[in-house]
PDB file of C-alpha atoms in Angstrom:
ATOM      1  CA  UNK A   1      -2.930 -14.737  19.011  1.00  0.00           C
ATOM      2  CA  UNK A   2       0.632 -15.679  18.101  1.00  0.00           C
ATOM      3  CA  UNK A   3       2.999 -12.679  17.857  1.00  0.00           C
ATOM      4  CA  UNK A   4       5.231 -12.463  14.795  1.00  0.00           C
ATOM      5  CA  UNK A   5       8.017 -10.801  16.775  1.00  0.00           C
ATOM      6  CA  UNK A   6       8.745  -8.316  19.534  1.00  0.00           C
ATOM      7  CA  UNK A   7       9.468  -4.649  19.132  1.00  0.00           C
ATOM      8  CA  UNK A   8      11.498  -2.706  21.656  1.00  0.00           C
ATOM      9  CA  UNK A   9      11.145   1.053  22.029  1.00  0.00           C
ATOM     10  CA  UNK A  10      13.767   2.872  24.088  1.00  0.00           C
ATOM     11  CA  UNK A  11      13.632   6.566  24.829  1.00  0.00           C
ATOM     12  CA  UNK A  12      16.957   8.233  25.451  1.00  0.00           C
ATOM     13  CA  UNK A  13      18.084  11.761  26.166  1.00  0.00           C
ATOM     14  CA  UNK A  14      21.065  13.236  24.370  1.00  0.00           C
ATOM     15  CA  UNK A  15      22.681  16.439  25.538  1.00  0.00           C
ATOM     16  CA  UNK A  16      25.900  18.360  25.227  1.00  0.00           C
ATOM     17  CA  UNK A  17      25.224  19.839  28.626  1.00  0.00           C
ATOM     18  CA  UNK A  18      24.835  18.318  32.065  1.00  0.00           C
ATOM     19  CA  UNK A  19      23.037  14.970  31.761  1.00  0.00           C
ATOM     20  CA  UNK A  20      21.861  15.285  35.349  1.00  0.00           C
ATOM     21  CA  UNK A  21      19.101  17.582  34.048  1.00  0.00           C
ATOM     22  CA  UNK A  22      17.283  14.417  32.988  1.00  0.00           C
ATOM     23  CA  UNK A  23      16.749  13.510  36.617  1.00  0.00           C
ATOM     24  CA  UNK A  24      17.930  10.802  38.956  1.00  0.00           C
ATOM     25  CA  UNK A  25      15.792   8.096  37.422  1.00  0.00           C
ATOM     26  CA  UNK A  26      17.479   8.434  34.037  1.00  0.00           C
ATOM     27  CA  UNK A  27      20.252   5.876  33.650  1.00  0.00           C
ATOM     28  CA  UNK A  28      23.465   6.277  31.649  1.00  0.00           C
ATOM     29  CA  UNK A  29      24.065   4.180  28.562  1.00  0.00           C
ATOM     30  CA  UNK A  30      26.897   1.703  28.160  1.00  0.00           C
ATOM     31  CA  UNK A  31      30.059   2.937  26.500  1.00  0.00           C
ATOM     32  CA  UNK A  32      29.619   0.828  23.364  1.00  0.00           C
ATOM     33  CA  UNK A  33      26.111   2.180  22.890  1.00  0.00           C
ATOM     34  CA  UNK A  34      27.361   5.716  23.297  1.00  0.00           C
ATOM     35  CA  UNK A  35      30.104   5.077  20.750  1.00  0.00           C
ATOM     36  CA  UNK A  36      27.577   3.677  18.292  1.00  0.00           C
ATOM     37  CA  UNK A  37      25.301   6.698  18.666  1.00  0.00           C
ATOM     38  CA  UNK A  38      28.130   9.189  18.396  1.00  0.00           C
ATOM     39  CA  UNK A  39      29.149   7.839  14.989  1.00  0.00           C
ATOM     40  CA  UNK A  40      26.129   9.498  13.394  1.00  0.00           C
ATOM     41  CA  UNK A  41      26.109  13.274  13.395  1.00  0.00           C
ATOM     42  CA  UNK A  42      22.318  13.348  13.763  1.00  0.00           C
ATOM     43  CA  UNK A  43      22.574  11.396  17.025  1.00  0.00           C
ATOM     44  CA  UNK A  44      25.895  12.747  18.251  1.00  0.00           C
ATOM     45  CA  UNK A  45      25.849  14.207  21.779  1.00  0.00           C
ATOM     46  CA  UNK A  46      28.385  14.274  24.555  1.00  0.00           C
ATOM     47  CA  UNK A  47      26.102  12.638  27.072  1.00  0.00           C
ATOM     48  CA  UNK A  48      23.150  10.288  26.986  1.00  0.00           C
ATOM     49  CA  UNK A  49      20.618   8.995  29.451  1.00  0.00           C
ATOM     50  CA  UNK A  50      17.974   6.303  29.168  1.00  0.00           C
ATOM     51  CA  UNK A  51      14.515   7.666  30.009  1.00  0.00           C
ATOM     52  CA  UNK A  52      12.621   4.440  29.639  1.00  0.00           C
ATOM     53  CA  UNK A  53      11.889   1.442  27.478  1.00  0.00           C
ATOM     54  CA  UNK A  54       9.064  -0.830  26.526  1.00  0.00           C
ATOM     55  CA  UNK A  55       8.931  -4.102  24.653  1.00  0.00           C
ATOM     56  CA  UNK A  56       5.690  -5.191  23.057  1.00  0.00           C
ATOM     57  CA  UNK A  57       4.742  -8.288  21.077  1.00  0.00           C
ATOM     58  CA  UNK A  58       4.021  -7.539  17.432  1.00  0.00           C
ATOM     59  CA  UNK A  59       0.592  -8.957  16.757  1.00  0.00           C
ATOM     60  CA  UNK A  60      -0.877  -9.193  13.304  1.00  0.00           C
ATOM     61  CA  UNK A  61      -4.051  -7.239  12.583  1.00  0.00           C
ATOM     62  CA  UNK A  62      -3.642  -5.338  15.840  1.00  0.00           C
ATOM     63  CA  UNK A  63      -2.780  -1.837  16.868  1.00  0.00           C
ATOM     64  CA  UNK A  64       0.241  -2.358  19.106  1.00  0.00           C
ATOM     65  CA  UNK A  65       1.281   0.401  21.481  1.00  0.00           C
ATOM     66  CA  UNK A  66       4.623   0.878  23.205  1.00  0.00           C
ATOM     67  CA  UNK A  67       4.951   3.403  26.038  1.00  0.00           C
ATOM     68  CA  UNK A  68       8.609   3.834  26.964  1.00  0.00           C
ATOM     69  CA  UNK A  69       7.710   6.184  29.818  1.00  0.00           C
ATOM     70  CA  UNK A  70       4.887   4.000  31.082  1.00  0.00           C
ATOM     71  CA  UNK A  71       2.546   4.764  32.739  1.00  0.00           C
ATOM     72  CA  UNK A  72       2.962   8.206  31.206  1.00  0.00           C
ATOM     73  CA  UNK A  73       1.391   8.467  27.759  1.00  0.00           C
ATOM     74  CA  UNK A  74       3.317  11.565  26.752  1.00  0.00           C
ATOM     75  CA  UNK A  75       5.476   9.501  24.396  1.00  0.00           C
ATOM     76  CA  UNK A  76       3.767   6.660  22.549  1.00  0.00           C
ATOM     77  CA  UNK A  77       4.613   4.529  19.551  1.00  0.00           C
ATOM     78  CA  UNK A  78       1.871   2.749  17.668  1.00  0.00           C
ATOM     79  CA  UNK A  79       2.744   0.024  15.188  1.00  0.00           C
ATOM     80  CA  UNK A  80       1.088  -2.709  13.206  1.00  0.00           C
ATOM     81  CA  UNK A  81       2.657  -5.437  11.159  1.00  0.00           C
ATOM     82  CA  UNK A  82       2.431  -5.093   7.373  1.00  0.00           C
ATOM     83  CA  UNK A  83       4.523  -8.099   6.471  1.00  0.00           C
ATOM     84  CA  UNK A  84       7.397 -10.363   7.369  1.00  0.00           C
ATOM     85  CA  UNK A  85      10.706 -10.368   5.558  1.00  0.00           C
ATOM     86  CA  UNK A  86      12.312 -13.535   4.339  1.00  0.00           C
ATOM     87  CA  UNK A  87      15.188 -12.960   6.757  1.00  0.00           C
ATOM     88  CA  UNK A  88      12.930 -12.610   9.782  1.00  0.00           C
ATOM     89  CA  UNK A  89      12.493  -8.838   9.749  1.00  0.00           C
ATOM     90  CA  UNK A  90       9.219  -7.003   9.956  1.00  0.00           C
ATOM     91  CA  UNK A  91       7.666  -4.380   7.746  1.00  0.00           C
ATOM     92  CA  UNK A  92       5.722  -2.017  10.004  1.00  0.00           C
ATOM     93  CA  UNK A  93       3.293   0.817   9.811  1.00  0.00           C
ATOM     94  CA  UNK A  94       4.522   2.997  12.672  1.00  0.00           C
ATOM     95  CA  UNK A  95       3.411   6.241  14.271  1.00  0.00           C
ATOM     96  CA  UNK A  96       4.983   8.473  16.918  1.00  0.00           C
ATOM     97  CA  UNK A  97       2.599  10.263  19.243  1.00  0.00           C
ATOM     98  CA  UNK A  98       3.740  13.074  21.538  1.00  0.00           C
ATOM     99  CA  UNK A  99       1.380  14.636  24.061  1.00  0.00           C
ATOM    100  CA  UNK A 100      -1.667  12.996  22.463  1.00  0.00           C
ATOM    101  CA  UNK A 101      -0.724  14.252  18.994  1.00  0.00           C
ATOM    102  CA  UNK A 102       0.451  12.179  16.087  1.00  0.00           C
ATOM    103  CA  UNK A 103       3.664  13.763  14.877  1.00  0.00           C
ATOM    104  CA  UNK A 104       5.060  11.115  12.534  1.00  0.00           C
ATOM    105  CA  UNK A 105       3.837   8.299  10.367  1.00  0.00           C
ATOM    106  CA  UNK A 106       6.311   6.011   8.656  1.00  0.00           C
ATOM    107  CA  UNK A 107       6.686   2.527   7.189  1.00  0.00           C
ATOM    108  CA  UNK A 108      10.047   1.175   8.365  1.00  0.00           C
ATOM    109  CA  UNK A 109      11.545  -2.222   7.810  1.00  0.00           C
ATOM    110  CA  UNK A 110      12.984  -3.537  11.055  1.00  0.00           C
ATOM    111  CA  UNK A 111      15.683  -6.159  11.028  1.00  0.00           C
ATOM    112  CA  UNK A 112      17.588  -7.542  13.972  1.00  0.00           C
ATOM    113  CA  UNK A 113      20.624  -5.386  14.632  1.00  0.00           C
ATOM    114  CA  UNK A 114      19.367  -2.521  12.441  1.00  0.00           C
ATOM    115  CA  UNK A 115      17.344  -0.227  14.697  1.00  0.00           C
ATOM    116  CA  UNK A 116      15.320   2.756  13.644  1.00  0.00           C
ATOM    117  CA  UNK A 117      16.264   5.982  15.409  1.00  0.00           C
ATOM    118  CA  UNK A 118      13.874   8.895  15.618  1.00  0.00           C
ATOM    119  CA  UNK A 119      15.388  12.177  16.681  1.00  0.00           C
ATOM    120  CA  UNK A 120      12.407  13.805  18.298  1.00  0.00           C
ATOM    121  CA  UNK A 121      11.629  16.854  20.376  1.00  0.00           C
ATOM    122  CA  UNK A 122      13.880  18.946  22.569  1.00  0.00           C
ATOM    123  CA  UNK A 123      13.615  18.473  26.317  1.00  0.00           C
ATOM    124  CA  UNK A 124      15.499  20.125  29.181  1.00  0.00           C
ATOM    125  CA  UNK A 125      18.182  21.524  26.940  1.00  0.00           C
ATOM    126  CA  UNK A 126      18.806  18.253  25.132  1.00  0.00           C
ATOM    127  CA  UNK A 127      17.106  16.014  22.624  1.00  0.00           C
ATOM    128  CA  UNK A 128      14.799  13.038  22.958  1.00  0.00           C
ATOM    129  CA  UNK A 129      15.750  10.102  20.749  1.00  0.00           C
ATOM    130  CA  UNK A 130      13.722   6.953  20.245  1.00  0.00           C
ATOM    131  CA  UNK A 131      15.412   3.688  19.398  1.00  0.00           C
ATOM    132  CA  UNK A 132      13.028   1.198  17.838  1.00  0.00           C
ATOM    133  CA  UNK A 133      14.355  -2.293  17.288  1.00  0.00           C
ATOM    134  CA  UNK A 134      13.303  -5.781  16.484  1.00  0.00           C
ATOM    135  CA  UNK A 135      13.942  -8.119  19.408  1.00  0.00           C
ATOM    136  CA  UNK A 136      14.981 -11.653  18.549  1.00  0.00           C
TER     137      UNK A 136
ATOM    138  CA  UNK B   1     -21.196   8.911 -54.342  1.00  0.00           C
ATOM    139  CA  UNK B   2     -21.483   8.540 -50.605  1.00  0.00           C
ATOM    140  CA  UNK B   3     -23.333   5.367 -49.618  1.00  0.00           C
ATOM    141  CA  UNK B   4     -26.308   5.482 -47.286  1.00  0.00           C
ATOM    142  CA  UNK B   5     -25.779   5.166 -43.545  1.00  0.00           C
ATOM    143  CA  UNK B   6     -27.102   1.619 -43.417  1.00  0.00           C
ATOM    144  CA  UNK B   7     -24.859   0.443 -46.240  1.00  0.00           C
ATOM    145  CA  UNK B   8     -21.927   2.209 -44.639  1.00  0.00           C
ATOM    146  CA  UNK B   9     -22.615   0.540 -41.298  1.00  0.00           C
ATOM    147  CA  UNK B  10     -22.706  -2.885 -42.971  1.00  0.00           C
ATOM    148  CA  UNK B  11     -19.469  -2.072 -44.781  1.00  0.00           C
ATOM    149  CA  UNK B  12     -17.813  -1.087 -41.484  1.00  0.00           C
ATOM    150  CA  UNK B  13     -18.798  -4.442 -40.030  1.00  0.00           C
ATOM    151  CA  UNK B  14     -17.475  -6.260 -43.103  1.00  0.00           C
ATOM    152  CA  UNK B  15     -20.852  -7.614 -44.035  1.00  0.00           C
ATOM    153  CA  UNK B  16     -21.126  -6.394 -47.615  1.00  0.00           C
ATOM    154  CA  UNK B  17     -20.198  -8.453 -50.612  1.00  0.00           C
ATOM    155  CA  UNK B  18     -20.252  -8.318 -54.388  1.00  0.00           C
ATOM    156  CA  UNK B  19     -20.743  -5.076 -56.323  1.00  0.00           C
ATOM    157  CA  UNK B  20     -22.034  -3.242 -53.236  1.00  0.00           C
ATOM    158  CA  UNK B  21     -18.751  -4.008 -51.469  1.00  0.00           C
ATOM    159  CA  UNK B  22     -16.680  -2.865 -54.461  1.00  0.00           C
ATOM    160  CA  UNK B  23     -18.694   0.342 -54.752  1.00  0.00           C
ATOM    161  CA  UNK B  24     -18.209   1.304 -51.111  1.00  0.00           C
ATOM    162  CA  UNK B  25     -14.541   0.221 -51.198  1.00  0.00           C
ATOM    163  CA  UNK B  26     -13.956   2.617 -54.082  1.00  0.00           C
ATOM    164  CA  UNK B  27     -15.633   5.472 -52.260  1.00  0.00           C
ATOM    165  CA  UNK B  28     -13.884   4.712 -48.914  1.00  0.00           C
ATOM    166  CA  UNK B  29     -10.424   4.746 -50.524  1.00  0.00           C
ATOM    167  CA  UNK B  30     -10.547   8.528 -50.195  1.00  0.00           C
ATOM    168  CA  UNK B  31     -11.555   8.308 -46.516  1.00  0.00           C
ATOM    169  CA  UNK B  32      -8.654   6.822 -44.522  1.00  0.00           C
ATOM    170  CA  UNK B  33     -10.431   7.454 -41.217  1.00  0.00           C
ATOM    171  CA  UNK B  34     -13.202   5.059 -42.258  1.00  0.00           C
ATOM    172  CA  UNK B  35     -10.673   2.473 -43.368  1.00  0.00           C
ATOM    173  CA  UNK B  36      -9.002   2.718 -39.963  1.00  0.00           C
ATOM    174  CA  UNK B  37     -12.330   2.415 -38.196  1.00  0.00           C
ATOM    175  CA  UNK B  38     -13.222  -0.652 -40.214  1.00  0.00           C
ATOM    176  CA  UNK B  39      -9.862  -2.219 -39.380  1.00  0.00           C
ATOM    177  CA  UNK B  40     -10.388  -1.498 -35.674  1.00  0.00           C
ATOM    178  CA  UNK B  41     -13.811  -3.146 -35.716  1.00  0.00           C
ATOM    179  CA  UNK B  42     -12.346  -6.168 -37.459  1.00  0.00           C
ATOM    180  CA  UNK B  43      -9.604  -6.458 -34.809  1.00  0.00           C
ATOM    181  CA  UNK B  44     -12.147  -6.048 -32.039  1.00  0.00           C
ATOM    182  CA  UNK B  45     -14.140  -8.967 -33.414  1.00  0.00           C
ATOM    183  CA  UNK B  46     -11.030 -11.125 -33.478  1.00  0.00           C
ATOM    184  CA  UNK B  47     -10.284 -10.157 -29.866  1.00  0.00           C
ATOM    185  CA  UNK B  48     -13.822 -10.923 -28.807  1.00  0.00           C
ATOM    186  CA  UNK B  49     -13.661 -14.353 -30.355  1.00  0.00           C
ATOM    187  CA  UNK B  50     -10.405 -14.938 -28.488  1.00  0.00           C
ATOM    188  CA  UNK B  51     -11.937 -13.975 -25.136  1.00  0.00           C
ATOM    189  CA  UNK B  52     -15.098 -16.056 -25.443  1.00  0.00           C
ATOM    190  CA  UNK B  53     -14.366 -19.460 -26.875  1.00  0.00           C
ATOM    191  CA  UNK B  54     -17.069 -21.001 -29.033  1.00  0.00           C
ATOM    192  CA  UNK B  55     -17.564 -23.937 -26.650  1.00  0.00           C
ATOM    193  CA  UNK B  56     -17.488 -21.852 -23.479  1.00  0.00           C
ATOM    194  CA  UNK B  57     -20.628 -20.684 -21.768  1.00  0.00           C
ATOM    195  CA  UNK B  58     -20.544 -17.012 -20.797  1.00  0.00           C
ATOM    196  CA  UNK B  59     -21.081 -16.112 -17.150  1.00  0.00           C
ATOM    197  CA  UNK B  60     -24.679 -16.286 -16.034  1.00  0.00           C
ATOM    198  CA  UNK B  61     -25.641 -18.341 -19.130  1.00  0.00           C
ATOM    199  CA  UNK B  62     -29.371 -18.395 -18.421  1.00  0.00           C
ATOM    200  CA  UNK B  63     -29.530 -14.623 -18.441  1.00  0.00           C
ATOM    201  CA  UNK B  64     -27.580 -14.215 -21.626  1.00  0.00           C
ATOM    202  CA  UNK B  65     -29.252 -17.094 -23.402  1.00  0.00           C
ATOM    203  CA  UNK B  66     -32.600 -15.502 -22.645  1.00  0.00           C
ATOM    204  CA  UNK B  67     -31.294 -12.186 -23.998  1.00  0.00           C
ATOM    205  CA  UNK B  68     -30.115 -13.885 -27.198  1.00  0.00           C
ATOM    206  CA  UNK B  69     -33.408 -15.702 -27.614  1.00  0.00           C
ATOM    207  CA  UNK B  70     -35.282 -12.462 -27.063  1.00  0.00           C
ATOM    208  CA  UNK B  71     -33.107 -10.675 -29.597  1.00  0.00           C
ATOM    209  CA  UNK B  72     -33.662 -13.447 -32.152  1.00  0.00           C
ATOM    210  CA  UNK B  73     -37.409 -13.474 -31.594  1.00  0.00           C
ATOM    211  CA  UNK B  74     -37.948  -9.737 -31.969  1.00  0.00           C
ATOM    212  CA  UNK B  75     -36.971  -9.395 -35.668  1.00  0.00           C
ATOM    213  CA  UNK B  76     -39.183 -12.343 -36.547  1.00  0.00           C
ATOM    214  CA  UNK B  77     -42.160 -10.592 -34.989  1.00  0.00           C
ATOM    215  CA  UNK B  78     -41.568  -7.115 -36.374  1.00  0.00           C
ATOM    216  CA  UNK B  79     -39.772  -7.510 -39.699  1.00  0.00           C
ATOM    217  CA  UNK B  80     -40.635  -9.243 -42.936  1.00  0.00           C
ATOM    218  CA  UNK B  81     -38.802 -12.473 -43.786  1.00  0.00           C
ATOM    219  CA  UNK B  82     -35.255 -11.826 -44.988  1.00  0.00           C
ATOM    220  CA  UNK B  83     -33.044 -13.799 -47.300  1.00  0.00           C
ATOM    221  CA  UNK B  84     -30.542 -16.230 -45.601  1.00  0.00           C
ATOM    222  CA  UNK B  85     -27.504 -13.981 -46.070  1.00  0.00           C
ATOM    223  CA  UNK B  86     -29.324 -11.065 -44.550  1.00  0.00           C
ATOM    224  CA  UNK B  87     -30.465 -13.279 -41.652  1.00  0.00           C
ATOM    225  CA  UNK B  88     -26.852 -14.210 -40.890  1.00  0.00           C
ATOM    226  CA  UNK B  89     -25.869 -10.537 -40.869  1.00  0.00           C
ATOM    227  CA  UNK B  90     -28.815  -9.702 -38.659  1.00  0.00           C
ATOM    228  CA  UNK B  91     -27.920 -12.597 -36.330  1.00  0.00           C
ATOM    229  CA  UNK B  92     -24.395 -11.252 -35.963  1.00  0.00           C
ATOM    230  CA  UNK B  93     -25.703  -7.762 -35.190  1.00  0.00           C
ATOM    231  CA  UNK B  94     -28.088  -9.161 -32.596  1.00  0.00           C
ATOM    232  CA  UNK B  95     -25.339 -11.258 -31.073  1.00  0.00           C
ATOM    233  CA  UNK B  96     -22.896  -8.377 -30.890  1.00  0.00           C
ATOM    234  CA  UNK B  97     -24.620  -6.559 -28.006  1.00  0.00           C
ATOM    235  CA  UNK B  98     -25.056  -9.607 -25.751  1.00  0.00           C
ATOM    236  CA  UNK B  99     -21.542 -10.746 -26.650  1.00  0.00           C
ATOM    237  CA  UNK B 100     -20.222  -7.360 -25.630  1.00  0.00           C
ATOM    238  CA  UNK B 101     -22.247  -7.555 -22.422  1.00  0.00           C
ATOM    239  CA  UNK B 102     -20.861 -11.049 -21.849  1.00  0.00           C
ATOM    240  CA  UNK B 103     -17.337  -9.697 -22.231  1.00  0.00           C
ATOM    241  CA  UNK B 104     -18.042  -6.983 -19.689  1.00  0.00           C
ATOM    242  CA  UNK B 105     -19.587  -9.522 -17.321  1.00  0.00           C
ATOM    243  CA  UNK B 106     -16.524 -11.732 -17.729  1.00  0.00           C
ATOM    244  CA  UNK B 107     -14.275  -8.831 -16.742  1.00  0.00           C
ATOM    245  CA  UNK B 108     -16.511  -8.130 -13.738  1.00  0.00           C
ATOM    246  CA  UNK B 109     -16.373 -11.772 -12.712  1.00  0.00           C
ATOM    247  CA  UNK B 110     -12.586 -11.817 -13.004  1.00  0.00           C
ATOM    248  CA  UNK B 111     -12.549  -8.741 -10.766  1.00  0.00           C
ATOM    249  CA  UNK B 112     -14.587 -10.530  -8.103  1.00  0.00           C
ATOM    250  CA  UNK B 113     -12.114 -13.408  -8.174  1.00  0.00           C
ATOM    251  CA  UNK B 114      -9.266 -11.129  -7.133  1.00  0.00           C
ATOM    252  CA  UNK B 115      -8.451 -11.509  -3.446  1.00  0.00           C
ATOM    253  CA  UNK B 116      -6.160  -9.271  -1.372  1.00  0.00           C
ATOM    254  CA  UNK B 117      -3.091 -10.873   0.133  1.00  0.00           C
ATOM    255  CA  UNK B 118      -3.258 -12.081   3.752  1.00  0.00           C
ATOM    256  CA  UNK B 119      -2.495  -9.504   6.433  1.00  0.00           C
ATOM    257  CA  UNK B 120       1.084 -10.569   7.033  1.00  0.00           C
ATOM    258  CA  UNK B 121       2.837 -12.210   4.127  1.00  0.00           C
ATOM    259  CA  UNK B 122       6.460 -12.958   3.512  1.00  0.00           C
ATOM    260  CA  UNK B 123       7.944 -10.264   1.348  1.00  0.00           C
ATOM    261  CA  UNK B 124      11.371  -9.704  -0.057  1.00  0.00           C
ATOM    262  CA  UNK B 125      13.786  -7.572   1.897  1.00  0.00           C
ATOM    263  CA  UNK B 126      13.229  -3.895   1.194  1.00  0.00           C
ATOM    264  CA  UNK B 127      16.263  -1.686   1.520  1.00  0.00           C
ATOM    265  CA  UNK B 128      14.802   1.596   0.411  1.00  0.00           C
ATOM    266  CA  UNK B 129      14.318   4.262   3.081  1.00  0.00           C
ATOM    267  CA  UNK B 130      10.939   4.266   4.787  1.00  0.00           C
ATOM    268  CA  UNK B 131       8.206   6.585   3.631  1.00  0.00           C
ATOM    269  CA  UNK B 132       7.639   9.341   6.173  1.00  0.00           C
ATOM    270  CA  UNK B 133       4.849  11.801   6.814  1.00  0.00           C
ATOM    271  CA  UNK B 134       4.067  14.360   9.480  1.00  0.00           C
ATOM    272  CA  UNK B 135       0.653  15.924   9.850  1.00  0.00           C
ATOM    273  CA  UNK B 136       2.144  18.944  11.634  1.00  0.00           C
ATOM    274  CA  UNK B 137       2.808  22.105   9.702  1.00  0.00           C
ATOM    275  CA  UNK B 138       6.206  23.647  10.240  1.00  0.00           C
ATOM    276  CA  UNK B 139       7.781  20.271  10.971  1.00  0.00           C
ATOM    277  CA  UNK B 140      10.229  18.736   8.523  1.00  0.00           C
ATOM    278  CA  UNK B 141      11.272  15.100   8.298  1.00  0.00           C
ATOM    279  CA  UNK B 142      14.576  13.783   6.998  1.00  0.00           C
ATOM    280  CA  UNK B 143      15.626  10.159   6.624  1.00  0.00           C
ATOM    281  CA  UNK B 144      19.302   9.213   6.686  1.00  0.00           C
ATOM    282  CA  UNK B 145      21.320   6.080   7.269  1.00  0.00           C
ATOM    283  CA  UNK B 146      23.550   5.767  10.299  1.00  0.00           C
ATOM    284  CA  UNK B 147      27.258   6.241   9.774  1.00  0.00           C
ATOM    285  CA  UNK B 148      27.895   2.503   9.930  1.00  0.00           C
ATOM    286  CA  UNK B 149      24.818   1.764   7.814  1.00  0.00           C
ATOM    287  CA  UNK B 150      23.538  -0.326  10.688  1.00  0.00           C
ATOM    288  CA  UNK B 151      20.296   1.566  11.116  1.00  0.00           C
ATOM    289  CA  UNK B 152      18.085   4.354   9.891  1.00  0.00           C
ATOM    290  CA  UNK B 153      17.660   7.783  11.434  1.00  0.00           C
ATOM    291  CA  UNK B 154      14.517   9.859  11.069  1.00  0.00           C
ATOM    292  CA  UNK B 155      15.168  13.454  12.043  1.00  0.00           C
ATOM    293  CA  UNK B 156      12.183  15.564  13.022  1.00  0.00           C
ATOM    294  CA  UNK B 157      12.904  19.281  12.984  1.00  0.00           C
ATOM    295  CA  UNK B 158      10.526  21.953  14.213  1.00  0.00           C
ATOM    296  CA  UNK B 159       8.711  19.919  16.858  1.00  0.00           C
ATOM    297  CA  UNK B 160       7.548  21.765  19.941  1.00  0.00           C
ATOM    298  CA  UNK B 161       9.784  21.001  22.880  1.00  0.00           C
ATOM    299  CA  UNK B 162       8.459  18.625  25.504  1.00  0.00           C
ATOM    300  CA  UNK B 163       7.674  20.451  28.741  1.00  0.00           C
ATOM    301  CA  UNK B 164      10.470  20.496  31.288  1.00  0.00           C
ATOM    302  CA  UNK B 165       7.892  19.465  33.864  1.00  0.00           C
ATOM    303  CA  UNK B 166       7.778  16.028  32.277  1.00  0.00           C
ATOM    304  CA  UNK B 167       9.478  13.666  34.719  1.00  0.00           C
ATOM    305  CA  UNK B 168      10.793  10.198  34.111  1.00  0.00           C
ATOM    306  CA  UNK B 169       8.238   8.020  35.922  1.00  0.00           C
ATOM    307  CA  UNK B 170       9.432   5.778  38.689  1.00  0.00           C
ATOM    308  CA  UNK B 171       8.094   2.735  36.866  1.00  0.00           C
ATOM    309  CA  UNK B 172       9.453   3.834  33.517  1.00  0.00           C
ATOM    310  CA  UNK B 173      11.228   1.189  31.517  1.00  0.00           C
ATOM    311  CA  UNK B 174      10.644  -1.926  33.541  1.00  0.00           C
ATOM    312  CA  UNK B 175       9.363  -4.341  30.917  1.00  0.00           C
ATOM    313  CA  UNK B 176       9.502  -8.071  31.347  1.00  0.00           C
ATOM    314  CA  UNK B 177      11.636  -8.531  28.266  1.00  0.00           C
ATOM    315  CA  UNK B 178      14.164  -6.320  26.594  1.00  0.00           C
ATOM    316  CA  UNK B 179      17.119  -6.514  24.287  1.00  0.00           C
ATOM    317  CA  UNK B 180      18.849  -4.085  26.614  1.00  0.00           C
ATOM    318  CA  UNK B 181      21.195  -5.953  28.865  1.00  0.00           C
ATOM    319  CA  UNK B 182      22.778  -4.691  32.012  1.00  0.00           C
ATOM    320  CA  UNK B 183      26.528  -4.592  31.737  1.00  0.00           C
ATOM    321  CA  UNK B 184      29.162  -4.379  34.442  1.00  0.00           C
ATOM    322  CA  UNK B 185      27.534  -1.383  35.995  1.00  0.00           C
ATOM    323  CA  UNK B 186      23.974  -2.438  36.879  1.00  0.00           C
ATOM    324  CA  UNK B 187      22.816   1.118  36.355  1.00  0.00           C
ATOM    325  CA  UNK B 188      24.054   1.150  32.795  1.00  0.00           C
ATOM    326  CA  UNK B 189      22.133  -0.183  29.834  1.00  0.00           C
ATOM    327  CA  UNK B 190      23.272  -1.410  26.464  1.00  0.00           C
ATOM    328  CA  UNK B 191      21.767  -2.939  23.353  1.00  0.00           C
TER     329      UNK B 191
END
């Protein structure tokens, strides 16, 4: 089946404390990404770390799952395509699942360069943030 | 004097004429609700004629033709012969029920012709914030735009914290494709 696009899901950790609490496997973000995040008060932290990412093809009439902490299923994003925008974006039906529980259902419109951020649960003194974007 | 029910019914359908018509008209002048009802029936007949053209077969014509034939046969078997004007009125009354049924069937048929759009269609760009819902009680959801209006932020408040025992897996985040590109520092990611 031909995908209508690709959706990237990145899980990051934002904290005003010591970012090392995220562990050695968590990587820092580039300075321009940090600057972009810090512009919004809802996403503004002193330090960030990347906890994982996943990119999945967006297939029509399919339940698509992205697991940014693969193989862990503690954080999962389910999405299915509702329609394509004239400019190449996608209208999605999207759910966030944490620890086998659905915690959010939404219907975002994803366009290239306009990600959807979900400020999620606290973890190790900071905050988990999901960045969901349309990949060209 | 109030006319009988049968005469009144014929008057409502506009099927009286002559002195009978004038007599009921005079009585009905003091009953605006009946005048309104008569007007509504008259409009309904006009609408019905507009929906079903004279030269157009109704849906399932065999069924309805048989119903019309049956309706036309029954009075001939059970009632004495009527004068021509009365036969025309009776014909209209007999036709009204099947015609109404034909109208309903036409609406049903039009309903069956409606098809949902394909699963993924091209739609116009939608700029309104996404609809959000959480099934968890005690959790609130807020949708805001980023400061540079280059994205949308959904803020979930009240979620239970993820356990500190959750570790970043060794294989975490190693997809084949990603918009994240390594920059000067290979341990740093950007998008």
